[in-house]
CSV table of C-alpha atoms in Angstrom, one decimal:
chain,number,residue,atom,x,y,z
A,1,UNK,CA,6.4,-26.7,-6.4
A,2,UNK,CA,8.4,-23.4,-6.6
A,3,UNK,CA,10.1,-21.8,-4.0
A,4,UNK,CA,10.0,-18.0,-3.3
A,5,UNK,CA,12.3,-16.5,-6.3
A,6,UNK,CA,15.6,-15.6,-5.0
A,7,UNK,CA,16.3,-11.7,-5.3
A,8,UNK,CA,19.4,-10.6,-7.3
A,9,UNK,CA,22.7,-9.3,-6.2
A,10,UNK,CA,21.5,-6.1,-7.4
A,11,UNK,CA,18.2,-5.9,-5.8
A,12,UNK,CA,19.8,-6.4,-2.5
A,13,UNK,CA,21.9,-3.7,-2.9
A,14,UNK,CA,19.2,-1.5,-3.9
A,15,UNK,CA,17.0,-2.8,-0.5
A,16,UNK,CA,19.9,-2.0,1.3
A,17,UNK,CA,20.6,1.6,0.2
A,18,UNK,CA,17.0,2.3,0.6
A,19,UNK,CA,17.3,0.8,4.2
A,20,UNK,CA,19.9,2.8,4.8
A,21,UNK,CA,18.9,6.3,3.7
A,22,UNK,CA,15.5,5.8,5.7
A,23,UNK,CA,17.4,5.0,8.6
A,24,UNK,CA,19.3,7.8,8.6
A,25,UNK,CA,15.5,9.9,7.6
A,26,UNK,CA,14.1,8.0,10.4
A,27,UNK,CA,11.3,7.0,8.6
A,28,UNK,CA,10.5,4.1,11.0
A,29,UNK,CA,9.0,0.8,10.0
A,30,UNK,CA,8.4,-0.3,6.0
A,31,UNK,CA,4.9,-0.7,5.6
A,32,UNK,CA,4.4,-1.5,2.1
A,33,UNK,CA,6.8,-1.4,-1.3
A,34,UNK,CA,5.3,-0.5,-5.0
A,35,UNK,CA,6.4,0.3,-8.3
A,36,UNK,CA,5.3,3.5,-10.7
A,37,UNK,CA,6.6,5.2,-13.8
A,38,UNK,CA,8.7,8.1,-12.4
A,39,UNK,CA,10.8,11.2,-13.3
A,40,UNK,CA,12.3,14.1,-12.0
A,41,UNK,CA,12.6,17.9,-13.1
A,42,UNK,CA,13.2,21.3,-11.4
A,43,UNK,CA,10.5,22.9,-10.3
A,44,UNK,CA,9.4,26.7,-10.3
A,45,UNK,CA,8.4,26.9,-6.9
A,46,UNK,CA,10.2,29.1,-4.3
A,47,UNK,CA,10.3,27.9,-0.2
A,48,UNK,CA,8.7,30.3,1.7
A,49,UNK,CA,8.9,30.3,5.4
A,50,UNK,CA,5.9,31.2,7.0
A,51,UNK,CA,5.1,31.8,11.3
A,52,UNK,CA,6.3,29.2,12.9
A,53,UNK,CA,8.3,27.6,10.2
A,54,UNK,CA,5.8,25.8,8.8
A,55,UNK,CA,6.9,25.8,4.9
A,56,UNK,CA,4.4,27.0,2.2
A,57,UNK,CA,5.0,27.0,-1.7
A,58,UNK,CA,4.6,29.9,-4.3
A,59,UNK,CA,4.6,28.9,-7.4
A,60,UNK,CA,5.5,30.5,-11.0
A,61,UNK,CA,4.4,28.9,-13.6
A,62,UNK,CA,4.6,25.0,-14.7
A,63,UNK,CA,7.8,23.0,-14.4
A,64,UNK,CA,10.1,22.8,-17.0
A,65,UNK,CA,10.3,19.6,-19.8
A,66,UNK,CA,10.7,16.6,-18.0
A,67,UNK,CA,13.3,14.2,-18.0
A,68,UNK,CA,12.9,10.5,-19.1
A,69,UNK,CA,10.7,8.5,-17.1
A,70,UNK,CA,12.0,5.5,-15.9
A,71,UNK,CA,10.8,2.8,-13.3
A,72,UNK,CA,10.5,3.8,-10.3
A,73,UNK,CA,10.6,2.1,-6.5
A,74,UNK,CA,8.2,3.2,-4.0
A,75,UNK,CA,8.8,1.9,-0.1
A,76,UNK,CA,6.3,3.4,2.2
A,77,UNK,CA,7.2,3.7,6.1
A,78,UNK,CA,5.9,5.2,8.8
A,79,UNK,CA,7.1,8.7,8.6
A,80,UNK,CA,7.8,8.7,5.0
A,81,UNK,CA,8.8,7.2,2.0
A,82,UNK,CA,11.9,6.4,-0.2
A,83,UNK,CA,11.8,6.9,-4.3
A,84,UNK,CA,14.3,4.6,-5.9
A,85,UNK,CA,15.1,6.1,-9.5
A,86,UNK,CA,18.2,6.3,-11.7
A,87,UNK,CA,20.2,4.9,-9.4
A,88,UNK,CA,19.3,7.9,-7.0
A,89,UNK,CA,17.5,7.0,-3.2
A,90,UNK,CA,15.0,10.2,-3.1
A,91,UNK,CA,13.8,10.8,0.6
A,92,UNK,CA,10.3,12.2,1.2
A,93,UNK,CA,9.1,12.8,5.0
A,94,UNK,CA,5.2,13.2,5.6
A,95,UNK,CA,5.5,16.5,7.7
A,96,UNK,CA,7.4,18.3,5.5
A,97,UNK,CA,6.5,17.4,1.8
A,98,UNK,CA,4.5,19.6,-0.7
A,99,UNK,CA,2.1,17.4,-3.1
A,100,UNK,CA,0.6,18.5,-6.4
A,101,UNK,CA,-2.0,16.5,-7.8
A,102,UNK,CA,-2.8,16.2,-11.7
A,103,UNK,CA,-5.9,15.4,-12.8
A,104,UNK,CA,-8.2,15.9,-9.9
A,105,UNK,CA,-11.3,14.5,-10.3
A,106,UNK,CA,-14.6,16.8,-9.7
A,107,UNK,CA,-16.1,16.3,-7.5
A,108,UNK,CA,-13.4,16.4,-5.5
A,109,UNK,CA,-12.2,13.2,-3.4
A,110,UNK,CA,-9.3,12.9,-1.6
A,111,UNK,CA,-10.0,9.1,-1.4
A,112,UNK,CA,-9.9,8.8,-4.8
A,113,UNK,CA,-6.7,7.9,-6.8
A,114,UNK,CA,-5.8,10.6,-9.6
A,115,UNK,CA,-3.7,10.3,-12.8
A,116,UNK,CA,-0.4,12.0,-11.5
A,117,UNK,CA,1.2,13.4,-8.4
A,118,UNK,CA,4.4,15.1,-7.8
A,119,UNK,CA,5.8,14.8,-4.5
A,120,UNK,CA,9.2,17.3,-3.3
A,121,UNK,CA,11.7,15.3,-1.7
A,122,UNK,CA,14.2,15.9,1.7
A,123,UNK,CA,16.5,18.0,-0.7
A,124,UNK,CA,13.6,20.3,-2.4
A,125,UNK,CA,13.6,18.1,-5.7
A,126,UNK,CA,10.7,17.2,-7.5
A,127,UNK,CA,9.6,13.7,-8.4
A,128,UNK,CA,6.6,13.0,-10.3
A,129,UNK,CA,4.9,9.6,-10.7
A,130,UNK,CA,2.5,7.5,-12.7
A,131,UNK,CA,1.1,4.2,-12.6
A,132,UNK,CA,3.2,1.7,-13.9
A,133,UNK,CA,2.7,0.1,-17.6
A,134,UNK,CA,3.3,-3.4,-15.8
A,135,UNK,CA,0.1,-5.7,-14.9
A,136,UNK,CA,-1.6,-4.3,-12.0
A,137,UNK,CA,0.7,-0.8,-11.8
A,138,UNK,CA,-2.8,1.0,-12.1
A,139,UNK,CA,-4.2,-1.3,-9.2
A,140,UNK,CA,-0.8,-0.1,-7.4
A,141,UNK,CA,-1.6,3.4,-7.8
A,142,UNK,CA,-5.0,3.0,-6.3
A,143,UNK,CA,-3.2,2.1,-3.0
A,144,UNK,CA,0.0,4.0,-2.9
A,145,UNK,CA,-1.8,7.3,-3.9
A,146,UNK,CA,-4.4,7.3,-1.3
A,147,UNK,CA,-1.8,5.8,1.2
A,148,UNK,CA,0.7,8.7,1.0
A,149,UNK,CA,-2.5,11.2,1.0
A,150,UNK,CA,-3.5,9.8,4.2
A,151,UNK,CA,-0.6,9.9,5.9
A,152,UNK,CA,0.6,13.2,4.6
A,153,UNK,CA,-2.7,14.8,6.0
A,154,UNK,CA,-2.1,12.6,9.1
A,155,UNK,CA,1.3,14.3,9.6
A,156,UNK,CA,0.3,18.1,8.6
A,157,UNK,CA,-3.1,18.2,10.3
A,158,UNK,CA,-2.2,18.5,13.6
A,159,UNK,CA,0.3,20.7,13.1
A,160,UNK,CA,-1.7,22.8,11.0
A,161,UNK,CA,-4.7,22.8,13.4
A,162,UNK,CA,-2.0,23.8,16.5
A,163,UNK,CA,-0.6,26.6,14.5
A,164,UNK,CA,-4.0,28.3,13.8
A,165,UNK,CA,-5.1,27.8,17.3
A,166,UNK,CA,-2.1,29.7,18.0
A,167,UNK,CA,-2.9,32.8,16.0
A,168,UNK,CA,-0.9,31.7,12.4
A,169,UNK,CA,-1.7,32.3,9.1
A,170,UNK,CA,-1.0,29.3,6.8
A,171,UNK,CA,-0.5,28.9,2.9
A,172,UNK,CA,-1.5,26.8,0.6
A,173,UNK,CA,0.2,28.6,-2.9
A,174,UNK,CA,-1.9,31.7,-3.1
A,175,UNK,CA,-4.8,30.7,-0.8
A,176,UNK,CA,-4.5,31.5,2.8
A,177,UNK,CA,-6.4,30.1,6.1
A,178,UNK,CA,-6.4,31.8,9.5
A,179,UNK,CA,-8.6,30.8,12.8
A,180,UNK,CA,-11.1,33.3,11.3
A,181,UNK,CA,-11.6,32.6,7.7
A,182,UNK,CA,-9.9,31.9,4.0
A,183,UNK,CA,-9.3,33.8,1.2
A,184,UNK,CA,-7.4,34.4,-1.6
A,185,UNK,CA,-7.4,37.5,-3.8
A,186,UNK,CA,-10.2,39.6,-3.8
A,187,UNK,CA,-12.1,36.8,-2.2
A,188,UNK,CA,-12.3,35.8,1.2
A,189,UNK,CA,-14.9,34.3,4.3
A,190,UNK,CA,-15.4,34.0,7.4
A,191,UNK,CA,-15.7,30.1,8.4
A,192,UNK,CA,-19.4,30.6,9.8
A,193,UNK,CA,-20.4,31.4,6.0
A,194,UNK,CA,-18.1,28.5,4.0
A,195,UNK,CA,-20.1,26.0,3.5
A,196,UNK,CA,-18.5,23.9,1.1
A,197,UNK,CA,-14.5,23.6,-0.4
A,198,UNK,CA,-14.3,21.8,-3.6
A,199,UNK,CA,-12.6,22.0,-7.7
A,200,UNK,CA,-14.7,23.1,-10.2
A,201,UNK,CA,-13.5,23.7,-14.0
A,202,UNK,CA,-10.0,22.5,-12.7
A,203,UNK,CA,-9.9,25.6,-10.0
A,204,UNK,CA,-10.3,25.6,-6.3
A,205,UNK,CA,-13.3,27.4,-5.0
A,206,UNK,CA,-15.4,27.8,-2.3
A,207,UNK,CA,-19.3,28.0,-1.6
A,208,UNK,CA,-19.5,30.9,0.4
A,209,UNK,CA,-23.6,31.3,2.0
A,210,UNK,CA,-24.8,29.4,-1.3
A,211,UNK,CA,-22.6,31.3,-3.8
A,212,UNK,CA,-19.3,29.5,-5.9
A,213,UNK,CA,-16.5,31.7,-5.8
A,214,UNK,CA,-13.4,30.7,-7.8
A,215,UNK,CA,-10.4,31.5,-5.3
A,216,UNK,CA,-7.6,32.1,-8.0
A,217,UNK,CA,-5.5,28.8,-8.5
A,218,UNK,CA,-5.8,25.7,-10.9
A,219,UNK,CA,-5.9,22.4,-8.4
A,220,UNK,CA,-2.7,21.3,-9.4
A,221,UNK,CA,-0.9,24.2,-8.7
A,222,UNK,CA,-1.8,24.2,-4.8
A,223,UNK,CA,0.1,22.2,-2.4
A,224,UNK,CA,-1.6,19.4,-0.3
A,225,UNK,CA,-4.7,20.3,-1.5
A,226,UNK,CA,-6.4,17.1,0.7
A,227,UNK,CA,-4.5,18.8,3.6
A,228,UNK,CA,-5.9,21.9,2.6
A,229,UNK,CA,-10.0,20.4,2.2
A,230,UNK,CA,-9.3,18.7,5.2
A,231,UNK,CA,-8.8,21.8,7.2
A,232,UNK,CA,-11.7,23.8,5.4
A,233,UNK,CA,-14.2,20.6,7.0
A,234,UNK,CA,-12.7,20.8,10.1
A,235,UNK,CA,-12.6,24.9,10.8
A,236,UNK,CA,-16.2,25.3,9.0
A,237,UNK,CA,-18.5,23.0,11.1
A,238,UNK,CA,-15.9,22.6,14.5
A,239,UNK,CA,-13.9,25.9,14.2
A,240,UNK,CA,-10.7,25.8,15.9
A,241,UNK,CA,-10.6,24.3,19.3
């Protein structure tokens, strides 16, 4: 019968490193480790603060060519996760990352795993993964994805939900929420007549008293859009309390 397989000198080097840099993140405890196809490239997408410091993205235009892809090491903690590529430790915390999703699947369901997501580290950097080419990478993706969905929304939420109690105005790219309604553009509701957020043609809208209205942005260009749905559930049937 065969053991356990011994890891490499390398790969306990690697473990430690990525110990290490979530230590210093405070990430807490590892709850699961994965691999995908990853890569990273600057991004076109400008830091804005907004009240109370909470960080919304503005974005012009799509990144520029990516760089190689390579294998990439996904460790999930509590508070975060680490992105092992090229020799690199990337640090991403839950409260404070912007996620893009690619193909978004209509109707839209945040429970459901897409094709790509791109994910802005500690530093502002952008990593995007895939599912790996390697037996079972797609069944991988079907758990990391969702996982780091949930707990990004389980990190923002709150805070989001706080900050509009408190008389804030949040962004989500060009779309904005208050206490009293959403908008964007020439468009905007009061939560009493939204009945419905959702993706349609590969746009955001909204069903505002039985009508679609298109509110500007493709999907993938808005930041935490499950954090952003999540919201619009919340403040349309329970308002802000």
């Amino acid at each position: 019968m065969t053991g356990p397989t011994r890891p490499t000198r390398g790969e306990e080097l690697l473990l430690a490193k990525i110990s290490a840099a979530a230590g210093r993140a405070y990430l807490g405890k590892r709850r699961a480790t994965y691999t995908a196809v990853g890569y990273t490239a600057p991004a076109h997408a400008v830091p804005v603060r907004g009240i109370g410091s909470l960080l919304a993205f503005v974005l012009y235009g799509r990144p520029s060519a990516p760089q190689t892809r390579r294998d990439a090491r996904l460790d999930l903690y509590e508070h975060g996760m680490t992105v092992a590529l090229k020799g690199r430790i990337h640090v991403v915390r839950y409260d404070a990352t912007s996620v893009f999703e690619e193909g978004v699947a209509e109707p839209y369901d945040p429970a459901r795993a897409g094709t790509t997501c791109t994910i802005s580290d500690a530093d502002g950097r952008r990593i995007t993964l895939h599912a790996g080419p390697e037996r079972g990478g797609a069944e991988d993706a079907e758990e990391w994805w969702p996982g780091i969905r949930r707990a990004v929304t389980r990190a923002r939420l709150p805070r989001a939900l706080a900050a509009l109690a408190g008389g804030e105005r949040l962004t989500f790219g060009d779309i904005w929420l208050t206490g009293e309604g959403v908008g964007s553009g020439r468009v905007s509701a009061r939560w009493p007549q939204v009945q419905q957020a959702g993706i349609r043609k590969g746009a955001v809208g909204l069903d505002i008293a039985g009508t679609w209205h298109r509110l500007g942005p493709a999907a993938s260009e808005v930041p935490n859009l499950f954090v952003f749905c999540a919201l619009v559930e919340r403040l349309r049937t329970d308002g802000i309390r």
